[in-house]
Tab-separated table of C-alpha atoms in Angstrom:
chain	number	residue	atom	x	y	z
A	1	UNK	CA	129.658	113.669	105.611
A	2	UNK	CA	126.833	115.235	107.626
A	3	UNK	CA	125.081	112.165	109.046
A	4	UNK	CA	125.308	108.407	109.215
A	5	UNK	CA	121.945	107.437	107.817
A	6	UNK	CA	121.368	103.947	106.443
A	7	UNK	CA	119.038	101.935	104.245
A	8	UNK	CA	116.407	99.567	105.590
A	9	UNK	CA	116.032	96.768	103.052
A	10	UNK	CA	112.836	94.682	102.867
A	11	UNK	CA	111.751	96.025	106.248
A	12	UNK	CA	114.714	94.407	107.987
A	13	UNK	CA	116.050	96.933	110.485
A	14	UNK	CA	118.885	94.582	111.496
A	15	UNK	CA	120.485	94.992	108.081
A	16	UNK	CA	121.794	98.424	109.026
A	17	UNK	CA	125.016	100.360	109.153
A	18	UNK	CA	126.511	98.199	111.921
A	19	UNK	CA	126.054	94.858	110.182
A	20	UNK	CA	126.819	95.918	106.605
A	21	UNK	CA	129.106	98.922	107.131
A	22	UNK	CA	127.331	101.041	104.500
A	23	UNK	CA	126.256	104.581	105.446
A	24	UNK	CA	124.160	107.109	103.532
A	25	UNK	CA	124.887	110.831	103.712
A	26	UNK	CA	121.832	113.025	103.020
A	27	UNK	CA	119.349	110.752	101.208
A	28	UNK	CA	118.363	112.054	97.755
A	29	UNK	CA	115.246	114.158	97.274
A	30	UNK	CA	112.539	112.131	95.563
A	31	UNK	CA	111.627	113.437	92.099
A	32	UNK	CA	107.991	113.300	91.043
A	33	UNK	CA	107.501	110.712	88.320
A	34	UNK	CA	106.862	111.792	84.762
A	35	UNK	CA	103.217	111.434	83.796
A	36	UNK	CA	102.659	109.464	80.604
A	37	UNK	CA	101.289	111.337	77.604
A	38	UNK	CA	100.364	110.745	73.990
A	39	UNK	CA	101.562	113.358	71.501
A	40	UNK	CA	99.414	114.003	68.435
A	41	UNK	CA	100.751	116.076	65.557
A	42	UNK	CA	97.947	117.629	63.538
A	43	UNK	CA	98.623	119.015	60.061
A	44	UNK	CA	98.448	122.819	59.837
A	45	UNK	CA	98.461	123.143	63.622
A	46	UNK	CA	101.271	125.247	65.108
A	47	UNK	CA	101.832	123.007	68.130
A	48	UNK	CA	101.444	119.395	69.159
A	49	UNK	CA	98.419	118.142	71.071
A	50	UNK	CA	99.241	116.378	74.348
A	51	UNK	CA	96.854	113.881	75.915
A	52	UNK	CA	97.745	113.167	79.555
A	53	UNK	CA	97.128	109.669	80.942
A	54	UNK	CA	96.531	108.528	84.502
A	55	UNK	CA	99.844	106.642	84.465
A	56	UNK	CA	103.418	107.420	85.499
A	57	UNK	CA	106.898	106.387	84.419
A	58	UNK	CA	109.173	104.529	86.837
A	59	UNK	CA	111.777	106.626	88.643
A	60	UNK	CA	115.554	106.164	88.769
A	61	UNK	CA	116.860	106.831	92.290
A	62	UNK	CA	120.592	107.346	92.764
A	63	UNK	CA	122.041	106.946	96.258
A	64	UNK	CA	125.584	107.665	97.453
A	65	UNK	CA	126.899	105.349	100.152
A	66	UNK	CA	130.097	105.421	102.215
A	67	UNK	CA	132.236	102.926	104.102
A	68	UNK	CA	134.893	103.719	106.707
A	69	UNK	CA	136.746	100.476	107.513
A	70	UNK	CA	139.700	98.776	105.873
A	71	UNK	CA	138.111	95.331	106.248
A	72	UNK	CA	134.900	96.336	104.468
A	73	UNK	CA	133.407	93.447	102.435
A	74	UNK	CA	131.928	94.705	99.162
A	75	UNK	CA	130.530	91.237	98.393
A	76	UNK	CA	128.222	91.505	101.403
A	77	UNK	CA	126.864	94.797	100.068
A	78	UNK	CA	126.254	93.297	96.619
A	79	UNK	CA	124.413	90.340	98.149
A	80	UNK	CA	122.382	92.595	100.456
A	81	UNK	CA	121.293	95.104	97.823
A	82	UNK	CA	120.437	92.610	95.109
A	83	UNK	CA	117.709	91.100	97.336
A	84	UNK	CA	115.958	94.466	97.725
A	85	UNK	CA	112.232	94.457	96.965
A	86	UNK	CA	111.564	97.507	99.128
A	87	UNK	CA	113.690	100.023	101.000
A	88	UNK	CA	113.443	103.184	103.047
A	89	UNK	CA	115.865	105.581	104.691
A	90	UNK	CA	116.238	105.329	108.444
A	91	UNK	CA	115.926	109.128	108.742
A	92	UNK	CA	112.515	109.124	107.006
A	93	UNK	CA	110.593	105.959	107.940
A	94	UNK	CA	107.235	107.414	106.805
A	95	UNK	CA	107.705	106.210	103.213
A	96	UNK	CA	109.133	103.140	101.555
A	97	UNK	CA	110.007	102.563	97.904
A	98	UNK	CA	109.202	99.512	95.802
A	99	UNK	CA	112.174	98.309	93.797
A	100	UNK	CA	111.630	97.374	90.175
A	101	UNK	CA	115.298	96.794	89.393
A	102	UNK	CA	118.752	97.232	90.907
A	103	UNK	CA	120.309	99.267	88.123
A	104	UNK	CA	123.911	99.252	89.293
A	105	UNK	CA	126.476	99.457	92.114
A	106	UNK	CA	129.745	101.312	91.477
A	107	UNK	CA	132.425	101.413	94.234
A	108	UNK	CA	135.111	104.103	94.224
A	109	UNK	CA	138.181	103.703	96.429
A	110	UNK	CA	139.093	106.912	98.306
A	111	UNK	CA	141.908	105.669	100.522
A	112	UNK	CA	142.451	105.420	104.293
A	113	UNK	CA	139.577	102.968	104.639
A	114	UNK	CA	137.043	105.265	102.994
A	115	UNK	CA	135.094	104.164	99.925
A	116	UNK	CA	132.230	105.751	98.004
A	117	UNK	CA	129.573	103.435	96.574
A	118	UNK	CA	127.108	104.778	94.001
A	119	UNK	CA	123.846	102.793	94.025
A	120	UNK	CA	121.055	103.119	91.445
A	121	UNK	CA	117.555	101.649	91.703
A	122	UNK	CA	114.584	101.822	89.362
A	123	UNK	CA	111.612	102.257	91.693
A	124	UNK	CA	107.849	102.507	91.444
A	125	UNK	CA	106.590	106.035	90.688
A	126	UNK	CA	104.948	106.226	94.132
A	127	UNK	CA	106.121	106.622	97.726
A	128	UNK	CA	104.211	104.132	99.867
A	129	UNK	CA	103.247	104.657	103.504
A	130	UNK	CA	105.438	102.391	105.619
A	131	UNK	CA	103.459	102.323	108.870
A	132	UNK	CA	100.145	100.948	107.651
A	133	UNK	CA	98.017	98.484	109.578
A	134	UNK	CA	95.412	96.009	108.374
A	135	UNK	CA	92.072	97.155	109.814
A	136	UNK	CA	89.055	94.890	110.407
A	137	UNK	CA	85.441	96.038	110.007
A	138	UNK	CA	82.291	94.155	111.015
A	139	UNK	CA	79.722	96.753	109.913
A	140	UNK	CA	78.118	96.445	106.493
A	141	UNK	CA	78.893	100.102	105.793
A	142	UNK	CA	82.019	101.876	107.012
A	143	UNK	CA	84.401	104.751	106.219
A	144	UNK	CA	88.113	104.595	105.454
A	145	UNK	CA	90.385	107.614	105.135
A	146	UNK	CA	93.070	107.496	102.454
A	147	UNK	CA	95.730	109.962	103.623
A	148	UNK	CA	97.772	109.667	100.424
A	149	UNK	CA	97.612	112.312	97.702
A	150	UNK	CA	96.753	109.715	95.038
A	151	UNK	CA	94.200	106.951	94.857
A	152	UNK	CA	95.246	103.637	96.363
A	153	UNK	CA	94.708	100.025	95.329
A	154	UNK	CA	93.809	98.231	98.566
A	155	UNK	CA	94.027	94.618	99.644
A	156	UNK	CA	90.658	93.377	100.921
A	157	UNK	CA	89.919	90.113	102.721
A	158	UNK	CA	86.216	89.306	102.963
A	159	UNK	CA	84.919	86.711	105.438
A	160	UNK	CA	81.570	85.162	104.601
A	161	UNK	CA	79.698	82.784	102.322
A	162	UNK	CA	77.752	82.926	99.089
A	163	UNK	CA	77.593	85.819	96.648
A	164	UNK	CA	79.137	88.969	98.131
A	165	UNK	CA	79.381	92.503	96.757
A	166	UNK	CA	81.860	95.161	97.890
A	167	UNK	CA	81.359	98.730	96.694
A	168	UNK	CA	82.484	102.275	97.212
A	169	UNK	CA	79.367	104.441	97.438
A	170	UNK	CA	78.491	108.134	97.560
A	171	UNK	CA	76.633	109.944	100.350
A	172	UNK	CA	73.309	108.530	99.160
A	173	UNK	CA	74.746	104.965	98.971
A	174	UNK	CA	74.777	105.007	95.180
A	175	UNK	CA	77.621	102.720	93.961
A	176	UNK	CA	80.710	104.384	92.533
A	177	UNK	CA	82.704	101.198	91.880
A	178	UNK	CA	81.411	97.743	92.667
A	179	UNK	CA	82.642	94.148	92.590
A	180	UNK	CA	80.478	91.042	92.986
A	181	UNK	CA	82.185	87.772	93.970
A	182	UNK	CA	80.288	84.548	93.360
A	183	UNK	CA	80.329	81.476	95.581
A	184	UNK	CA	82.569	82.614	98.427
A	185	UNK	CA	83.233	79.823	100.926
A	186	UNK	CA	84.628	81.072	104.208
A	187	UNK	CA	86.721	83.952	102.866
A	188	UNK	CA	88.370	85.432	99.803
A	189	UNK	CA	91.153	87.888	99.035
A	190	UNK	CA	90.715	90.845	96.694
A	191	UNK	CA	94.102	92.098	95.537
A	192	UNK	CA	93.451	95.293	93.592
A	193	UNK	CA	97.140	95.840	92.770
A	194	UNK	CA	97.460	92.497	90.994
A	195	UNK	CA	93.769	92.404	89.930
A	196	UNK	CA	93.340	88.952	91.491
A	197	UNK	CA	90.332	87.666	93.445
A	198	UNK	CA	91.065	84.279	94.954
A	199	UNK	CA	90.913	81.822	97.827
A	200	UNK	CA	93.790	79.454	98.599
A	201	UNK	CA	95.296	80.136	95.174
A	202	UNK	CA	92.082	79.408	93.232
A	203	UNK	CA	90.510	82.234	91.229
A	204	UNK	CA	86.897	83.136	91.899
A	205	UNK	CA	84.224	84.216	89.415
A	206	UNK	CA	83.436	87.909	89.596
A	207	UNK	CA	81.765	90.765	87.788
A	208	UNK	CA	82.402	94.491	88.015
A	209	UNK	CA	85.551	96.339	89.065
A	210	UNK	CA	87.571	96.310	92.283
A	211	UNK	CA	86.883	99.509	94.262
A	212	UNK	CA	89.881	101.819	94.594
A	213	UNK	CA	90.217	104.377	97.407
A	214	UNK	CA	90.391	108.046	96.454
A	215	UNK	CA	92.276	110.558	98.644
A	216	UNK	CA	90.219	111.474	101.697
A	217	UNK	CA	87.151	109.717	103.050
A	218	UNK	CA	85.764	106.684	101.218
A	219	UNK	CA	82.495	104.990	102.104
A	220	UNK	CA	82.464	101.208	101.600
A	221	UNK	CA	79.348	99.067	101.547
A	222	UNK	CA	79.176	95.260	101.767
A	223	UNK	CA	76.160	93.183	100.749
A	224	UNK	CA	75.737	89.455	101.284
A	225	UNK	CA	76.354	86.998	104.108
A	226	UNK	CA	79.547	88.385	105.671
A	227	UNK	CA	81.003	88.539	109.177
A	228	UNK	CA	83.891	90.972	108.600
A	229	UNK	CA	86.177	92.639	106.081
A	230	UNK	CA	89.835	93.573	106.506
A	231	UNK	CA	91.402	96.412	104.524
A	232	UNK	CA	95.030	97.263	103.886
A	233	UNK	CA	94.808	100.549	101.995
A	234	UNK	CA	98.290	100.663	100.399
A	235	UNK	CA	98.321	104.461	100.745
A	236	UNK	CA	100.786	106.311	98.529
A	237	UNK	CA	101.972	109.735	97.405
A	238	UNK	CA	103.213	110.708	93.968
């Protein structure tokens, strides 16, 4: 074993190697997700036609863990891992992974207090930036820089009243993607991952599409009676 790395589950750094007794040796390399395609077989054509979609398959991540004490409690590990919604490796805190499913946990007794535990997760096809702040903007037009290598689906919170429009625009302020929210009272949340626009659990009437953020600089424009907008970009890499 080359190092005593450990998993950080759900952002809880206290659930580490000291409290659980589970160590990770050399975290696995992340495999790029398979891009979804449609295969069309055309009569009298020598090869199939592939149409590539802007979607990816989930990824299976297999992790090998170790324990080194005779009084190790496997039940604690089962309970700890089954609650995982996100995790990252302590040696690489830049990215975290979103858990879709805990696929399995298989312990293997090695003797002399040493055990190997094989852990398998099905995770989202993206690596998400772990250290990401929510940024507030008061200007009607502002720039945000998506440092991921793939477009992101941000979480916006708009503070204002009445009908409000949020758009990504080009250099000449021509809208690229635009969303109009009707009858905002105080504030509203625009969750582009879940495609929900709401306030206090109530859906709001809208038209248009929620602006995504492409890699690099994005120019955002707000129209209507607003005081500020907060943005969590949800940056990610494939």
